[in-house]
Short mmCIF file of C-alpha atoms and ligand atoms in Angstrom, two decimals:
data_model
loop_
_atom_site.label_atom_id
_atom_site.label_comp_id
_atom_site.label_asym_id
_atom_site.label_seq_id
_atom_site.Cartn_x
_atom_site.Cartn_y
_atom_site.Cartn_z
CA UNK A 979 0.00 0.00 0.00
CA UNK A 980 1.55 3.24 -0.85
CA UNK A 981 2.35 5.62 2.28
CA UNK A 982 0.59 8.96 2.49
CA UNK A 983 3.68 11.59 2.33
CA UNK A 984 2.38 14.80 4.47
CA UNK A 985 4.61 17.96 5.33
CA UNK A 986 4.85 18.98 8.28
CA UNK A 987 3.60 22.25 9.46
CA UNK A 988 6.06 24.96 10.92
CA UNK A 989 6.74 24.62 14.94
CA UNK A 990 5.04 27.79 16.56
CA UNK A 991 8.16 30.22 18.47
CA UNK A 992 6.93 28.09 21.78
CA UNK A 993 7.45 24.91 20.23
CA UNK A 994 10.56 26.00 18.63
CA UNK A 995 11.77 27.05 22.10
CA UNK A 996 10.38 23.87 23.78
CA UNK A 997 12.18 21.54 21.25
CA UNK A 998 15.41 23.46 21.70
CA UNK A 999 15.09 23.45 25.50
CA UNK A 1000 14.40 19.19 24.76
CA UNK A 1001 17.40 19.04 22.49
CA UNK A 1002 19.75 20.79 24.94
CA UNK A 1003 18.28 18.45 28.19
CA UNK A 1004 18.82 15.45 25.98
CA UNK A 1005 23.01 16.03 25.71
CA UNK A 1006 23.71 18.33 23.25
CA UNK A 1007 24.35 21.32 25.85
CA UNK A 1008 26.82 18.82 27.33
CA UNK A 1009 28.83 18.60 23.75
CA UNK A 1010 28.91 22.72 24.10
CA UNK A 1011 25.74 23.55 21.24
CA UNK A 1012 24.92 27.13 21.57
CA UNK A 1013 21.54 28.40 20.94
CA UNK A 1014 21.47 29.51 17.28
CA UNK A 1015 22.40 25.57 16.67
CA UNK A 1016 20.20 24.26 19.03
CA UNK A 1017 17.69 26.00 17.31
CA UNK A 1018 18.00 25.27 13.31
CA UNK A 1019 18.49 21.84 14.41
CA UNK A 1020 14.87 22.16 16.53
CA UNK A 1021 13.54 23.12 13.74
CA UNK A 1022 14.09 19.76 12.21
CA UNK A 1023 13.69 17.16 15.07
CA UNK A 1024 10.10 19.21 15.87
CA UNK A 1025 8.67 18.49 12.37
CA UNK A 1026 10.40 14.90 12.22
CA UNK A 1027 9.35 14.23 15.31
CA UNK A 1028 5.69 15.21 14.71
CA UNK A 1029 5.65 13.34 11.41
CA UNK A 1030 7.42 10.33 12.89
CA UNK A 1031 4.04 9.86 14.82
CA UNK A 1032 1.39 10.62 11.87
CA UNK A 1033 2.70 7.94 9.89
CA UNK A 1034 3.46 4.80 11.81
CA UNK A 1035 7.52 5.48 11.25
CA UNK A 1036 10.71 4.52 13.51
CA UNK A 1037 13.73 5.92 13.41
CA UNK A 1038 16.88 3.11 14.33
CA UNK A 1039 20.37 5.13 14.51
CA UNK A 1040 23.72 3.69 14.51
CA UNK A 1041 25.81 5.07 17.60
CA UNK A 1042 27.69 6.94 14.55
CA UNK A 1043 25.56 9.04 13.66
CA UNK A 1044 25.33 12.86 13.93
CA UNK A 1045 24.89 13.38 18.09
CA UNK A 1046 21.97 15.40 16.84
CA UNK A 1047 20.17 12.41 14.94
CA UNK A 1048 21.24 10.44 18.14
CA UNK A 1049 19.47 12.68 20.46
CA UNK A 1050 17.01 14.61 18.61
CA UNK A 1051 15.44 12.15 16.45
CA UNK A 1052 16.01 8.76 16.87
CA UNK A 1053 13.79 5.88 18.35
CA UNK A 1054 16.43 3.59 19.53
CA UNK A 1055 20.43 3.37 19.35
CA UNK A 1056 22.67 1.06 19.33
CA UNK A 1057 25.30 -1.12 17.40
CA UNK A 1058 24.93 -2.81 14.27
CA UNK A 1059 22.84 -6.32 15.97
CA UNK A 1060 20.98 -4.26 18.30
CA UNK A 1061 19.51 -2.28 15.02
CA UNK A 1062 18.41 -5.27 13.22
CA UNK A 1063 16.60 -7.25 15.61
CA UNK A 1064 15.14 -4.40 16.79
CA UNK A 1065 13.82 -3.13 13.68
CA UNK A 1066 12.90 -6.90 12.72
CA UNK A 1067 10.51 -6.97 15.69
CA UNK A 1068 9.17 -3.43 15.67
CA UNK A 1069 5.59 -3.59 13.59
CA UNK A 1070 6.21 0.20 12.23
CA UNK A 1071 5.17 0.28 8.60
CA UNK A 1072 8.25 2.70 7.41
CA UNK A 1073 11.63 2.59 8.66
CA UNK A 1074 13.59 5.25 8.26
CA UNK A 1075 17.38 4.21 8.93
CA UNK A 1076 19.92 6.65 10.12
CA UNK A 1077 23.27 4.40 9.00
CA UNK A 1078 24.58 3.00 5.95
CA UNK A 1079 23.27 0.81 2.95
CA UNK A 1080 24.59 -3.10 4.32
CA UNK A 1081 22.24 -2.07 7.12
CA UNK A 1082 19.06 -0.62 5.80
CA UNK A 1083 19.52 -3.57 3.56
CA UNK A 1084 19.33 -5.95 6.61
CA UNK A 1085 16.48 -4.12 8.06
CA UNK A 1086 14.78 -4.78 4.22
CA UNK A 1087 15.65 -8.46 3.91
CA UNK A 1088 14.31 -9.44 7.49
CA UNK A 1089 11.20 -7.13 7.33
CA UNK A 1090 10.22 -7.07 3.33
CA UNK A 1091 6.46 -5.86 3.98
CA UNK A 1092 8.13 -2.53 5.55
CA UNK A 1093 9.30 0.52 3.64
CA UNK A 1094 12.87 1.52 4.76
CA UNK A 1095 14.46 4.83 3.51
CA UNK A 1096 18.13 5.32 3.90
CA UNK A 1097 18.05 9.34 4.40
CA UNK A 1098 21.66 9.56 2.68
CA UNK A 1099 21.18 7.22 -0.67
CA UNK A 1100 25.30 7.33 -0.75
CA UNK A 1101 26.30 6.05 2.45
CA UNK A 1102 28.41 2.86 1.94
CA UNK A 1103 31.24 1.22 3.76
CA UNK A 1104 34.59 0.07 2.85
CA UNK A 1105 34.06 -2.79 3.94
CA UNK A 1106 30.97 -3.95 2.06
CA UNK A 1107 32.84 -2.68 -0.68
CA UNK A 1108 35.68 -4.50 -0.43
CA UNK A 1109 33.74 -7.95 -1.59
CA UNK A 1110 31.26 -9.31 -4.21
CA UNK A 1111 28.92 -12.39 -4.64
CA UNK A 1112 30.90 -13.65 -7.26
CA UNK A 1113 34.28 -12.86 -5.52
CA UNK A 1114 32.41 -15.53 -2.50
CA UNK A 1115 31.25 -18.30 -4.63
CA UNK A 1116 35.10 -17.84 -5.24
CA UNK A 1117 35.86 -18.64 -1.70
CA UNK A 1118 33.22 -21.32 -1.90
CA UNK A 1119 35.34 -23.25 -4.55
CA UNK A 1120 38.55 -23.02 -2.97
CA UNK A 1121 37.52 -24.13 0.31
CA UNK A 1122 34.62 -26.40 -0.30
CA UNK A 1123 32.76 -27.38 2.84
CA UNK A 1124 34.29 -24.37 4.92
CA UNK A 1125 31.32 -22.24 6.27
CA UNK A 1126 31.37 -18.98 5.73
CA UNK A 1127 30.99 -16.85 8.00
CA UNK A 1128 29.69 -12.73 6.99
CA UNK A 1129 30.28 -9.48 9.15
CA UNK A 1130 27.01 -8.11 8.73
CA UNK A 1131 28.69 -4.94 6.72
CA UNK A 1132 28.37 -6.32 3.38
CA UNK A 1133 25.63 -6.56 0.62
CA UNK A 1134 22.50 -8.62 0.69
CA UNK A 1135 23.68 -10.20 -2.57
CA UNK A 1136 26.93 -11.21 -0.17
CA UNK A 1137 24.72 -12.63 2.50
CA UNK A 1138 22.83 -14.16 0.67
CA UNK A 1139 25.82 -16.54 -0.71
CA UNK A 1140 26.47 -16.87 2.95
CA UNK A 1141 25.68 -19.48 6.19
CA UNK A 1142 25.98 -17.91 8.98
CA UNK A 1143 26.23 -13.93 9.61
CA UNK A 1144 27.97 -11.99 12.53
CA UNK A 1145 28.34 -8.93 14.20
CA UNK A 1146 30.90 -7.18 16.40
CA UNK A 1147 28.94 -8.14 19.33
CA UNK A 1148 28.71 -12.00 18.48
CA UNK A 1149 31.34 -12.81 16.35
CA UNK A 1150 33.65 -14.88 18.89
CA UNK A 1151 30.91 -16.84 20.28
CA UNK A 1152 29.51 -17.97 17.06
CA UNK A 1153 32.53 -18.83 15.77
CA UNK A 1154 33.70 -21.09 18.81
CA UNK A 1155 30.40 -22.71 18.26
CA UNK A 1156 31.00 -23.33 14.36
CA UNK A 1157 34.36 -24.48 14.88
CA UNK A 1158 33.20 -27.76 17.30
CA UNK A 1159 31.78 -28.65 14.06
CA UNK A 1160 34.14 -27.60 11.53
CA UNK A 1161 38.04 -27.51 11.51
CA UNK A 1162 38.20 -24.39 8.92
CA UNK A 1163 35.75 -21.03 8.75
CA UNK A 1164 36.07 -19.01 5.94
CA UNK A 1165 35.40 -15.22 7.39
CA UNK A 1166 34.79 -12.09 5.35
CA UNK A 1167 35.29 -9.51 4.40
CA UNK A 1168 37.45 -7.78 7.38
CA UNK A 1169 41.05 -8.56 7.46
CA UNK A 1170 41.65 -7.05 10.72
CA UNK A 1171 39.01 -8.47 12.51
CA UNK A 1172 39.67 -11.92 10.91
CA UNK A 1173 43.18 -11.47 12.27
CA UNK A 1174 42.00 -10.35 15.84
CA UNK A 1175 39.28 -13.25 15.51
CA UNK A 1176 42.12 -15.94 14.79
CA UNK A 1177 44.60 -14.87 18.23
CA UNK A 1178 41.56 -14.74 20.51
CA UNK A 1179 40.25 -18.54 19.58
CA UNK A 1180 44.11 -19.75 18.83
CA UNK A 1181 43.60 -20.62 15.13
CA UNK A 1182 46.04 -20.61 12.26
CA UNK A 1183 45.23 -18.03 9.71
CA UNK A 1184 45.29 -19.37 6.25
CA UNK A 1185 44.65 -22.81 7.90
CA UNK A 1186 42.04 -22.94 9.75
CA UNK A 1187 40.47 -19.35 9.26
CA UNK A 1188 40.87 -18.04 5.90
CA UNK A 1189 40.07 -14.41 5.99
CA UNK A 1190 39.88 -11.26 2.71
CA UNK A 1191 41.64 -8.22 2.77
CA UNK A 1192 39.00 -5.75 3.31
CA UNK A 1193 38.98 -3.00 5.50
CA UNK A 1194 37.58 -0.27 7.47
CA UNK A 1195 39.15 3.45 6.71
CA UNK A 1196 38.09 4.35 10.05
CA UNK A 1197 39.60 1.69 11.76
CA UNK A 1198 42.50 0.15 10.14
CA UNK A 1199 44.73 3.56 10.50
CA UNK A 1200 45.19 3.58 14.15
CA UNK A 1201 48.23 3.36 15.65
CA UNK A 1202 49.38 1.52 18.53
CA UNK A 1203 52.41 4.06 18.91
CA UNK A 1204 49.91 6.82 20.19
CA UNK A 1205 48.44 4.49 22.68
CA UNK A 1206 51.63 4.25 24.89
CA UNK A 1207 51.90 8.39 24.54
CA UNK A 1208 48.67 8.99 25.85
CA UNK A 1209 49.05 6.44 28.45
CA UNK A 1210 51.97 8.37 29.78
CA UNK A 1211 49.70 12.26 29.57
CA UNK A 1212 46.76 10.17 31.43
CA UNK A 1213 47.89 7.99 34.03
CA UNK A 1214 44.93 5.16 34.36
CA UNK A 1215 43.20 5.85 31.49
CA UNK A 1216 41.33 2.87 29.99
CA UNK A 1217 41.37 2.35 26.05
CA UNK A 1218 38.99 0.61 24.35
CA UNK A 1219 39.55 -0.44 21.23
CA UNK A 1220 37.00 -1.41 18.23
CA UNK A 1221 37.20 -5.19 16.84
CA UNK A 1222 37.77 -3.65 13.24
CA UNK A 1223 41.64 -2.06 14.30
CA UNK A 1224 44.74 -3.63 14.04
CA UNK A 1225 45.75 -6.88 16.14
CA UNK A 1226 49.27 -4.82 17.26
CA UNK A 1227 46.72 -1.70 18.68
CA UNK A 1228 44.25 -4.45 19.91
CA UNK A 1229 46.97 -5.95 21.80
CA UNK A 1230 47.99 -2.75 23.54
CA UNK A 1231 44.37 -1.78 25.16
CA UNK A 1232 42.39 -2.72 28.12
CA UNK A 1233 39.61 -3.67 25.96
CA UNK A 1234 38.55 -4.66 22.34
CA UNK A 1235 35.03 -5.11 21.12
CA UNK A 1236 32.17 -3.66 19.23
CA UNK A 1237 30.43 -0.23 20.08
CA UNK A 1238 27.65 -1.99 22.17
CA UNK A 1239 30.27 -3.94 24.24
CA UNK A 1240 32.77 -0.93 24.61
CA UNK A 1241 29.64 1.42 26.45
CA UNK A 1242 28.86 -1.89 28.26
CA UNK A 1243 32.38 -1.60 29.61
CA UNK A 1244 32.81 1.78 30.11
CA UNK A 1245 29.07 1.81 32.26
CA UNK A 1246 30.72 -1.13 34.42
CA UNK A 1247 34.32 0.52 35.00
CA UNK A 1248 35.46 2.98 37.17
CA UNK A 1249 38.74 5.06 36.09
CA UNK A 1250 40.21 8.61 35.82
CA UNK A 1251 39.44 8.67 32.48
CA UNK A 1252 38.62 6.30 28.99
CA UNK A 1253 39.69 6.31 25.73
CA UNK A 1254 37.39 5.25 23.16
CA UNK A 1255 39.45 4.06 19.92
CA UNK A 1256 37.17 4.17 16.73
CA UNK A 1257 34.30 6.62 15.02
CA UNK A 1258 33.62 10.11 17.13
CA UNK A 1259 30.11 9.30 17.52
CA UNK A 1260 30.19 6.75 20.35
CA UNK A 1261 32.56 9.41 22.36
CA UNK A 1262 30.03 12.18 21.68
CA UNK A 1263 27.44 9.57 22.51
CA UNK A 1264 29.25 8.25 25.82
CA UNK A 1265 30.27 11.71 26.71
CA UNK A 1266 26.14 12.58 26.91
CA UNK A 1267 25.32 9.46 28.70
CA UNK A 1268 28.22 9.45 31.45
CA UNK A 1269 28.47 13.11 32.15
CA UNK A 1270 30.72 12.32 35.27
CA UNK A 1271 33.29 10.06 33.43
CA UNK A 1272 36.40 12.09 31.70
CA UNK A 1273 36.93 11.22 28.08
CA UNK A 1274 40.22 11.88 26.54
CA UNK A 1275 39.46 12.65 22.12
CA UNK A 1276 41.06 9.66 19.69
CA UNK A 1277 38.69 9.10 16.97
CA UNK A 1278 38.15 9.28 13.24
CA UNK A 1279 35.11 10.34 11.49
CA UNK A 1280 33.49 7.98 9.16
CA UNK A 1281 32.34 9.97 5.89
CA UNK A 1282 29.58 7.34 5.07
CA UNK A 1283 27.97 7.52 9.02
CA UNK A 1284 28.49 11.19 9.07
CA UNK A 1285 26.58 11.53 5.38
CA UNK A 1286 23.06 11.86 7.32
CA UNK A 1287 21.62 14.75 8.49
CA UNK A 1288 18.70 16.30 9.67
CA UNK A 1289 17.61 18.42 6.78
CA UNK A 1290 17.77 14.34 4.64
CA UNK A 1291 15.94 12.66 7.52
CA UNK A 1292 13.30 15.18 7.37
CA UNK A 1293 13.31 15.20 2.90
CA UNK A 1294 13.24 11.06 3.20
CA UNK A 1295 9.41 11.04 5.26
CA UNK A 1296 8.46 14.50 3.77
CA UNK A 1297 9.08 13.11 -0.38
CA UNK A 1298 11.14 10.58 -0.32
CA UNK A 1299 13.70 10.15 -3.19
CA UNK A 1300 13.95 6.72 -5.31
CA UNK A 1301 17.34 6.57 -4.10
CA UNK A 1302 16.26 6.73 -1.00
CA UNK A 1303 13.85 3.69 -1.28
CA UNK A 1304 15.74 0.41 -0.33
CA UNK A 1305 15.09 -1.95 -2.17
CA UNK A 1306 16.17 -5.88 -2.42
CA UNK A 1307 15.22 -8.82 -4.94
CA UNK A 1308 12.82 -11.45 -3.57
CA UNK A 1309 15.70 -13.84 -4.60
CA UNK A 1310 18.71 -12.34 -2.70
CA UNK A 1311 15.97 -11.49 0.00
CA UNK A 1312 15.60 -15.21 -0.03
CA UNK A 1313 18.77 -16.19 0.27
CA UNK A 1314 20.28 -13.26 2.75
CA UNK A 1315 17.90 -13.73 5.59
CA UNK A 1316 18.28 -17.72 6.61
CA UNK A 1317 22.41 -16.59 7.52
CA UNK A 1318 20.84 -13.64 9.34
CA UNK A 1319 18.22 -15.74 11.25
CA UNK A 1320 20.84 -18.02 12.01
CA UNK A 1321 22.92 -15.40 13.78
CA UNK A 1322 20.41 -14.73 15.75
CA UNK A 1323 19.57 -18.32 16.64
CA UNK A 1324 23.62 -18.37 17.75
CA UNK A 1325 23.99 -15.39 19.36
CA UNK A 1326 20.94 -15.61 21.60
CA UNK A 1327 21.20 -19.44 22.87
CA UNK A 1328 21.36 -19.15 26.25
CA UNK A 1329 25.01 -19.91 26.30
CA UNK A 1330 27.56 -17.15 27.39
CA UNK A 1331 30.68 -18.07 25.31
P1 13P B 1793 29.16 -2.17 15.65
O1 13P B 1793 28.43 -0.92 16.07
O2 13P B 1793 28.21 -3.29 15.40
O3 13P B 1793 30.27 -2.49 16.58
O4 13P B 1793 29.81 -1.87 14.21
C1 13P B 1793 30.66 -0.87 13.94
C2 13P B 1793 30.64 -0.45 12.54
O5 13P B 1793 31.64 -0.10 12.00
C3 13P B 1793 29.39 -0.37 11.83
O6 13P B 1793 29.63 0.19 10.64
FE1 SF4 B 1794 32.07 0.90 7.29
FE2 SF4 B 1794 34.08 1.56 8.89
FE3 SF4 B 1794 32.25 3.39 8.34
FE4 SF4 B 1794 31.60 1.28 9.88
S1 SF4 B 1794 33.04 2.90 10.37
S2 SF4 B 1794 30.42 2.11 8.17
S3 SF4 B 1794 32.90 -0.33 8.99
S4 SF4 B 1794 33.66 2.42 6.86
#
């Protein structure tokens, strides 16, 4: 059924100031925004907000994203598993998905009946990039009877050629699970999370975990050098690293994980202050929801995350684009979402390894 596409009015001068005031309680007077900025983006979140709740529409963020998507007009946050079993179960009829395409494509495969928008029709990642369907049937050949094993940032045609996928958050346990079954995984497309993957369960690379060579830009060019320097300027600072950086950084920090699992750890720790190695938006975001912890800046900004605004949110549920519409074949659809299901049949087991 096609979806009615209604404008929203403009916000009175007390709405305006209400949303502001909202905006400002909400974090973003904690990450210093003035009033003139608080105020263009209240603009925005007012009407978003108001048509968010005319037509039956949710809006899932990535921790990445812009602190004031994160704040001002998102339904739920969180990392990449947490947004696709939570848009899976929600019973909106539009979805309008503040991240990249390899995840509004998930949200599409596991809930076809729903019509997702991605807000920034360009927002890819190097690492879905990095890898095509025909490049895995490849892998298929070479290693016949290997499963293999997806990060959940690639295509839905790359799923779909898939068994099992994984996220950040999962990726260890499902893989100790697959390998009481099977002496060699074959896991794509991250290199550096492959390698990271193979020292914490003690298997050979190229043996009995073949891994590709793609990467993240955010992740893959920090340095473990800086991590001793900073160490010395901060005495008992915690790092925390993402999954996606190198092994030698990984093996220089208190902690390595996905997003999800890094604000787990920094909610259960207590120390002078925490580094957060990987995309600016989880500091901003930690920074808002542990005003009493001190963090110390080391991030990079990923151009894809940081490619939704506002001002597209607001164009996506006021006239949508085509390129905005996500859209999947009922054959990859197919195909993609048994590896998905099966992830979460894995990661949600009961079991705690
Ligand atoms: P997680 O939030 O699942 O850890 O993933 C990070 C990421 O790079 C998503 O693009
Ligand atoms: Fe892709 Fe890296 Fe950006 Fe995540 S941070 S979307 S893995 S390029």
């Amino acid at each position: 059924m096609a979806l009615r596409e209604p404008r929203a009015p403009e916000p009175s001068s007390s709405e305006l100031a209400g949303e502001a005031e909202r905006l400002a309680d909400k974090g973003l007077a904690d990450l210093g925004w003035q009033d003139a900025e608080l105020e263009r983006a209240a603009r925005l979140t007012w009407k978003i907000n108001r048509l968010k709740a005319e037509t039956n529409t949710i809006i899932p963020a990535h921790v990445y994203q812009r602190p004031e998507v994160l704040l001002g007009a998102a339904d739920f946050v969180g990392d990449s598993y947490k947004l696709a079993k939570t848009c899976a179960e929600s019973k909106a009829a539009r979805v309008v998905f503040c991240g990249v395409r390899f995840m509004a494509e998930t949200a599409k495969v596991l809930s076809p009946e729903k019509e997702i928008l991605l807000p920034a029709p360009e927002a890819g990642c190097s690492l879905s990039e990095s890898i095509s369907a025909a490049q895995v049937r490849g892998l298929k050949k070479e290693h016949p009877g290997a499963p293999i094993v997806t990060y959940i940032n690639t295509s839905a045609e790359v799923k779909a050629e898939s068994d099992v996928v994984v996220t950040s958050a999962n990726a260890p346990k499902i893989l100790r699970k697959l390998y009481a079954e099977h002496p060699k995984i074959v896991f794509i497309p991250d290199a550096m999370m492959g390698r990271n993957l193979a020292l914490e369960l003690g298997k050979k690379l190229g043996e009995e975990l073949i891994i590709w060579n793609g990467s993240c830009i955010v992740h893959e060019n920090f340095d473990s050098a800086s991590v001793e320097f900073y160490r010395r300027m901060y005495p008992g600072v915690k790092i925390l690293a993402h999954f996606e950086c190198s092994p030698g950084l990984v093996s220089a920090v208190d902690y390595m994980g996905g997003t999800g699992d890094m604000m787990k750890w920094v909610a259960e720790h207590k120390a002078p202050a925490y580094m957060l190695i990987t995309e600016c938006g989880l500091g901003d975001l930690a920074r808002t929801r542990f005003p009493g912890k001190v963090f110390v800046p080391m991030c990079r900004l990923c151009p894809y995350m940081k490619a939704t605004d506002l001002s597209r949110i607001l164009r996506a549920m006021e006239r949508p684009a085509a390129s905005q519409r996500i859209q999947v074949t009922a054959g990859v659809r197919e195909r993609a979402r048994r590896p998905i299901e099966r992830m979460f049949e894995l990661a949600e087991d009961g079991s705690s390894s």
